[in-house]
Amino acid sequence: MAAIRATDTEPELAVRREIHALGYRYRLHVRGLPGRPDIVFPSRRKIIFVHGCFWHQHRCRRWSPRTLAHDYWGPKLKGNRKRDRINRAKLRRLGWELLVLWECQIHDQTSLCQTLRSFLR
Ligand SMILES: [Zn+2]
């Protein structure tokens, strides 16, 4: 269980396909940056995180406060959120611009495309 890492998840692949179609080049899972960000645009100094709603506790339709009260998942997921927050703050201090895309938001291809365009421009 400890070794499982959510790389190359379906939502992330969908975002990468879209970025590729827009013609941008990126690097993946860059070590040495806080949080090992999913998609990195070094020359633009921009980073995109693709977050699963459950693992990163997005407060969306799927969210339930009961999850955080769960003996096993609660502490784990709270830890994820805290780590996300700390990593975002570190990256901003290093001068990176960040975009967080949530799993539940990327199914609408048109709006995903718009969001990516305006972020990467
Ligand atoms: Zn969500």
mmCIF file with all atom_site columns, C-alpha atoms and ligand atoms in Angstrom:
data_model
loop_
_atom_site.group_PDB
_atom_site.id
_atom_site.type_symbol
_atom_site.label_atom_id
_atom_site.label_alt_id
_atom_site.label_comp_id
_atom_site.label_asym_id
_atom_site.label_entity_id
_atom_site.label_seq_id
_atom_site.pdbx_PDB_ins_code
_atom_site.Cartn_x
_atom_site.Cartn_y
_atom_site.Cartn_z
_atom_site.occupancy
_atom_site.B_iso_or_equiv
_atom_site.pdbx_formal_charge
_atom_site.auth_seq_id
_atom_site.auth_comp_id
_atom_site.auth_asym_id
_atom_site.auth_atom_id
_atom_site.pdbx_PDB_model_num
ATOM   1   C  CA . MET A 1 1   ? 0.000   0.000  0.000   1.00 0.00 ? 1   MET A CA 1
ATOM   2   C  CA . ALA A 1 2   ? 2.794   2.397  0.905   1.00 0.00 ? 2   ALA A CA 1
ATOM   3   C  CA . ALA A 1 3   ? 4.406   2.134  -2.511  1.00 0.00 ? 3   ALA A CA 1
ATOM   4   C  CA . ILE A 1 4   ? 1.297   3.088  -4.461  1.00 0.00 ? 4   ILE A CA 1
ATOM   5   C  CA . ARG A 1 5   ? 1.628   6.446  -6.118  1.00 0.00 ? 5   ARG A CA 1
ATOM   6   C  CA . ALA A 1 6   ? -0.996  8.013  -8.276  1.00 0.00 ? 6   ALA A CA 1
ATOM   7   C  CA . THR A 1 7   ? 0.999   8.782  -11.386 1.00 0.00 ? 7   THR A CA 1
ATOM   8   C  CA . ASP A 1 8   ? -0.477  8.579  -14.842 1.00 0.00 ? 8   ASP A CA 1
ATOM   9   C  CA . THR A 1 9   ? -4.022  8.510  -13.608 1.00 0.00 ? 9   THR A CA 1
ATOM   10  C  CA . GLU A 1 10  ? -6.811  8.762  -16.149 1.00 0.00 ? 10  GLU A CA 1
ATOM   11  C  CA . PRO A 1 11  ? -7.635  12.411 -15.274 1.00 0.00 ? 11  PRO A CA 1
ATOM   12  C  CA . GLU A 1 12  ? -3.984  13.318 -15.618 1.00 0.00 ? 12  GLU A CA 1
ATOM   13  C  CA . LEU A 1 13  ? -3.700  11.596 -18.984 1.00 0.00 ? 13  LEU A CA 1
ATOM   14  C  CA . ALA A 1 14  ? -6.778  13.481 -20.193 1.00 0.00 ? 14  ALA A CA 1
ATOM   15  C  CA . VAL A 1 15  ? -5.195  16.785 -19.199 1.00 0.00 ? 15  VAL A CA 1
ATOM   16  C  CA . ARG A 1 16  ? -1.911  15.853 -20.843 1.00 0.00 ? 16  ARG A CA 1
ATOM   17  C  CA . ARG A 1 17  ? -3.667  14.960 -24.095 1.00 0.00 ? 17  ARG A CA 1
ATOM   18  C  CA . GLU A 1 18  ? -5.333  18.355 -24.087 1.00 0.00 ? 18  GLU A CA 1
ATOM   19  C  CA . ILE A 1 19  ? -2.098  20.224 -23.404 1.00 0.00 ? 19  ILE A CA 1
ATOM   20  C  CA . HIS A 1 20  ? -0.378  18.268 -26.125 1.00 0.00 ? 20  HIS A CA 1
ATOM   21  C  CA . ALA A 1 21  ? -3.172  19.135 -28.576 1.00 0.00 ? 21  ALA A CA 1
ATOM   22  C  CA . LEU A 1 22  ? -2.670  22.806 -27.725 1.00 0.00 ? 22  LEU A CA 1
ATOM   23  C  CA . GLY A 1 23  ? 0.964   22.399 -28.689 1.00 0.00 ? 23  GLY A CA 1
ATOM   24  C  CA . TYR A 1 24  ? 2.684   23.003 -25.338 1.00 0.00 ? 24  TYR A CA 1
ATOM   25  C  CA . ARG A 1 25  ? 5.711   21.055 -24.176 1.00 0.00 ? 25  ARG A CA 1
ATOM   26  C  CA . TYR A 1 26  ? 6.017   19.995 -20.553 1.00 0.00 ? 26  TYR A CA 1
ATOM   27  C  CA . ARG A 1 27  ? 7.913   17.814 -18.137 1.00 0.00 ? 27  ARG A CA 1
ATOM   28  C  CA . LEU A 1 28  ? 6.344   15.233 -15.862 1.00 0.00 ? 28  LEU A CA 1
ATOM   29  C  CA . HIS A 1 29  ? 6.626   14.528 -12.141 1.00 0.00 ? 29  HIS A CA 1
ATOM   30  C  CA . VAL A 1 30  ? 9.653   16.690 -11.666 1.00 0.00 ? 30  VAL A CA 1
ATOM   31  C  CA . ARG A 1 31  ? 11.802  15.554 -8.778  1.00 0.00 ? 31  ARG A CA 1
ATOM   32  C  CA . GLY A 1 32  ? 13.486  18.237 -6.779  1.00 0.00 ? 32  GLY A CA 1
ATOM   33  C  CA . LEU A 1 33  ? 10.418  20.475 -6.744  1.00 0.00 ? 33  LEU A CA 1
ATOM   34  C  CA . PRO A 1 34  ? 8.153   20.462 -3.689  1.00 0.00 ? 34  PRO A CA 1
ATOM   35  C  CA . GLY A 1 35  ? 5.374   17.907 -4.103  1.00 0.00 ? 35  GLY A CA 1
ATOM   36  C  CA . ARG A 1 36  ? 6.937   16.515 -7.277  1.00 0.00 ? 36  ARG A CA 1
ATOM   37  C  CA . PRO A 1 37  ? 4.429   18.360 -9.469  1.00 0.00 ? 37  PRO A CA 1
ATOM   38  C  CA . ASP A 1 38  ? 2.496   16.450 -12.138 1.00 0.00 ? 38  ASP A CA 1
ATOM   39  C  CA . ILE A 1 39  ? 2.999   18.713 -15.148 1.00 0.00 ? 39  ILE A CA 1
ATOM   40  C  CA . VAL A 1 40  ? 5.722   21.341 -15.303 1.00 0.00 ? 40  VAL A CA 1
ATOM   41  C  CA . PHE A 1 41  ? 6.429   24.071 -17.878 1.00 0.00 ? 41  PHE A CA 1
ATOM   42  C  CA . PRO A 1 42  ? 9.963   25.113 -16.932 1.00 0.00 ? 42  PRO A CA 1
ATOM   43  C  CA . SER A 1 43  ? 10.398  27.985 -19.369 1.00 0.00 ? 43  SER A CA 1
ATOM   44  C  CA . ARG A 1 44  ? 7.043   29.524 -18.436 1.00 0.00 ? 44  ARG A CA 1
ATOM   45  C  CA . ARG A 1 45  ? 7.591   28.803 -14.778 1.00 0.00 ? 45  ARG A CA 1
ATOM   46  C  CA . LYS A 1 46  ? 4.163   27.267 -14.518 1.00 0.00 ? 46  LYS A CA 1
ATOM   47  C  CA . ILE A 1 47  ? 2.899   24.099 -12.914 1.00 0.00 ? 47  ILE A CA 1
ATOM   48  C  CA . ILE A 1 48  ? -0.304  22.116 -13.197 1.00 0.00 ? 48  ILE A CA 1
ATOM   49  C  CA . PHE A 1 49  ? -1.479  19.700 -10.560 1.00 0.00 ? 49  PHE A CA 1
ATOM   50  C  CA . VAL A 1 50  ? -4.184  17.207 -11.433 1.00 0.00 ? 50  VAL A CA 1
ATOM   51  C  CA . HIS A 1 51  ? -5.836  16.204 -8.201  1.00 0.00 ? 51  HIS A CA 1
ATOM   52  C  CA . GLY A 1 52  ? -8.143  13.288 -7.532  1.00 0.00 ? 52  GLY A CA 1
ATOM   53  C  CA . CYS A 1 53  ? -11.156 14.521 -5.565  1.00 0.00 ? 53  CYS A CA 1
ATOM   54  C  CA . PHE A 1 54  ? -10.948 11.807 -2.940  1.00 0.00 ? 54  PHE A CA 1
ATOM   55  C  CA . TRP A 1 55  ? -7.202  11.767 -2.286  1.00 0.00 ? 55  TRP A CA 1
ATOM   56  C  CA . HIS A 1 56  ? -6.932  15.521 -2.103  1.00 0.00 ? 56  HIS A CA 1
ATOM   57  C  CA . GLN A 1 57  ? -10.326 16.056 -0.486  1.00 0.00 ? 57  GLN A CA 1
ATOM   58  C  CA . HIS A 1 58  ? -11.936 18.403 -2.952  1.00 0.00 ? 58  HIS A CA 1
ATOM   59  C  CA . ARG A 1 59  ? -15.009 19.963 -1.367  1.00 0.00 ? 59  ARG A CA 1
ATOM   60  C  CA . CYS A 1 60  ? -17.209 19.100 -4.299  1.00 0.00 ? 60  CYS A CA 1
ATOM   61  C  CA . ARG A 1 61  ? -20.365 17.090 -4.783  1.00 0.00 ? 61  ARG A CA 1
ATOM   62  C  CA . ARG A 1 62  ? -18.620 13.850 -3.922  1.00 0.00 ? 62  ARG A CA 1
ATOM   63  C  CA . TRP A 1 63  ? -17.233 15.163 -0.694  1.00 0.00 ? 63  TRP A CA 1
ATOM   64  C  CA . SER A 1 64  ? -18.596 14.053 2.652   1.00 0.00 ? 64  SER A CA 1
ATOM   65  C  CA . PRO A 1 65  ? -17.469 15.208 6.096   1.00 0.00 ? 65  PRO A CA 1
ATOM   66  C  CA . ARG A 1 66  ? -17.813 11.592 7.192   1.00 0.00 ? 66  ARG A CA 1
ATOM   67  C  CA . THR A 1 67  ? -14.694 10.671 5.240   1.00 0.00 ? 67  THR A CA 1
ATOM   68  C  CA . LEU A 1 68  ? -12.572 12.926 7.399   1.00 0.00 ? 68  LEU A CA 1
ATOM   69  C  CA . ALA A 1 69  ? -14.118 11.462 10.544  1.00 0.00 ? 69  ALA A CA 1
ATOM   70  C  CA . HIS A 1 70  ? -13.095 7.971  9.429   1.00 0.00 ? 70  HIS A CA 1
ATOM   71  C  CA . ASP A 1 71  ? -10.474 6.424  11.744  1.00 0.00 ? 71  ASP A CA 1
ATOM   72  C  CA . TYR A 1 72  ? -8.218  5.239  8.966   1.00 0.00 ? 72  TYR A CA 1
ATOM   73  C  CA . TRP A 1 73  ? -8.839  7.657  6.090   1.00 0.00 ? 73  TRP A CA 1
ATOM   74  C  CA . GLY A 1 74  ? -9.383  10.792 8.117   1.00 0.00 ? 74  GLY A CA 1
ATOM   75  C  CA . PRO A 1 75  ? -5.790  11.372 9.284   1.00 0.00 ? 75  PRO A CA 1
ATOM   76  C  CA . LYS A 1 76  ? -4.363  10.214 5.965   1.00 0.00 ? 76  LYS A CA 1
ATOM   77  C  CA . LEU A 1 77  ? -6.490  12.569 3.893   1.00 0.00 ? 77  LEU A CA 1
ATOM   78  C  CA . LYS A 1 78  ? -6.040  15.496 6.245   1.00 0.00 ? 78  LYS A CA 1
ATOM   79  C  CA . GLY A 1 79  ? -2.315  14.866 5.885   1.00 0.00 ? 79  GLY A CA 1
ATOM   80  C  CA . ASN A 1 80  ? -2.628  15.004 2.100   1.00 0.00 ? 80  ASN A CA 1
ATOM   81  C  CA . ARG A 1 81  ? -4.417  18.341 2.223   1.00 0.00 ? 81  ARG A CA 1
ATOM   82  C  CA . LYS A 1 82  ? -1.907  19.810 4.568   1.00 0.00 ? 82  LYS A CA 1
ATOM   83  C  CA . ARG A 1 83  ? 1.008   18.612 2.468   1.00 0.00 ? 83  ARG A CA 1
ATOM   84  C  CA . ASP A 1 84  ? -0.650  20.042 -0.667  1.00 0.00 ? 84  ASP A CA 1
ATOM   85  C  CA . ARG A 1 85  ? -1.003  23.413 1.039   1.00 0.00 ? 85  ARG A CA 1
ATOM   86  C  CA . ILE A 1 86  ? 2.601   23.469 2.186   1.00 0.00 ? 86  ILE A CA 1
ATOM   87  C  CA . ASN A 1 87  ? 3.907   22.438 -1.229  1.00 0.00 ? 87  ASN A CA 1
ATOM   88  C  CA . ARG A 1 88  ? 1.837   25.088 -3.011  1.00 0.00 ? 88  ARG A CA 1
ATOM   89  C  CA . ALA A 1 89  ? 3.181   27.752 -0.688  1.00 0.00 ? 89  ALA A CA 1
ATOM   90  C  CA . LYS A 1 90  ? 6.778   26.605 -1.260  1.00 0.00 ? 90  LYS A CA 1
ATOM   91  C  CA . LEU A 1 91  ? 6.348   26.588 -5.031  1.00 0.00 ? 91  LEU A CA 1
ATOM   92  C  CA . ARG A 1 92  ? 4.823   30.074 -5.038  1.00 0.00 ? 92  ARG A CA 1
ATOM   93  C  CA . ARG A 1 93  ? 7.724   31.340 -2.969  1.00 0.00 ? 93  ARG A CA 1
ATOM   94  C  CA . LEU A 1 94  ? 10.065  29.857 -5.575  1.00 0.00 ? 94  LEU A CA 1
ATOM   95  C  CA . GLY A 1 95  ? 8.273   31.924 -8.208  1.00 0.00 ? 95  GLY A CA 1
ATOM   96  C  CA . TRP A 1 96  ? 6.081   29.276 -9.819  1.00 0.00 ? 96  TRP A CA 1
ATOM   97  C  CA . GLU A 1 97  ? 2.573   29.985 -11.001 1.00 0.00 ? 97  GLU A CA 1
ATOM   98  C  CA . LEU A 1 98  ? 0.166   27.173 -10.141 1.00 0.00 ? 98  LEU A CA 1
ATOM   99  C  CA . LEU A 1 99  ? -3.010  25.712 -11.529 1.00 0.00 ? 99  LEU A CA 1
ATOM   100 C  CA . VAL A 1 100 ? -4.884  22.963 -9.711  1.00 0.00 ? 100 VAL A CA 1
ATOM   101 C  CA . LEU A 1 101 ? -7.254  20.940 -11.855 1.00 0.00 ? 101 LEU A CA 1
ATOM   102 C  CA . TRP A 1 102 ? -9.699  18.699 -10.068 1.00 0.00 ? 102 TRP A CA 1
ATOM   103 C  CA . GLU A 1 103 ? -10.776 15.338 -11.369 1.00 0.00 ? 103 GLU A CA 1
ATOM   104 C  CA . CYS A 1 104 ? -14.427 16.411 -11.365 1.00 0.00 ? 104 CYS A CA 1
ATOM   105 C  CA . GLN A 1 105 ? -13.707 19.509 -13.458 1.00 0.00 ? 105 GLN A CA 1
ATOM   106 C  CA . ILE A 1 106 ? -11.914 17.995 -16.396 1.00 0.00 ? 106 ILE A CA 1
ATOM   107 C  CA . HIS A 1 107 ? -14.739 16.054 -17.988 1.00 0.00 ? 107 HIS A CA 1
ATOM   108 C  CA . ASP A 1 108 ? -15.976 19.165 -19.729 1.00 0.00 ? 108 ASP A CA 1
ATOM   109 C  CA . GLN A 1 109 ? -13.457 19.316 -22.531 1.00 0.00 ? 109 GLN A CA 1
ATOM   110 C  CA . THR A 1 110 ? -14.403 22.781 -23.732 1.00 0.00 ? 110 THR A CA 1
ATOM   111 C  CA . SER A 1 111 ? -13.949 24.429 -20.377 1.00 0.00 ? 111 SER A CA 1
ATOM   112 C  CA . LEU A 1 112 ? -10.786 22.426 -19.678 1.00 0.00 ? 112 LEU A CA 1
ATOM   113 C  CA . CYS A 1 113 ? -9.356  23.664 -22.936 1.00 0.00 ? 113 CYS A CA 1
ATOM   114 C  CA . GLN A 1 114 ? -10.234 27.275 -22.083 1.00 0.00 ? 114 GLN A CA 1
ATOM   115 C  CA . THR A 1 115 ? -8.736  26.997 -18.624 1.00 0.00 ? 115 THR A CA 1
ATOM   116 C  CA . LEU A 1 116 ? -5.506  25.561 -20.003 1.00 0.00 ? 116 LEU A CA 1
ATOM   117 C  CA . ARG A 1 117 ? -5.245  28.171 -22.737 1.00 0.00 ? 117 ARG A CA 1
ATOM   118 C  CA . SER A 1 118 ? -5.668  31.100 -20.404 1.00 0.00 ? 118 SER A CA 1
ATOM   119 C  CA . PHE A 1 119 ? -3.274  29.648 -17.819 1.00 0.00 ? 119 PHE A CA 1
ATOM   120 C  CA . LEU A 1 120 ? -0.522  28.813 -20.313 1.00 0.00 ? 120 LEU A CA 1
ATOM   121 C  CA . ARG A 1 121 ? -0.765  31.905 -22.476 1.00 0.00 ? 121 ARG A CA 1
HETATM 122 ZN ZN . ZN  B 2 .   ? -14.145 17.378 -7.125  1.00 0.00 ? 1   ZN  B ZN 1
#
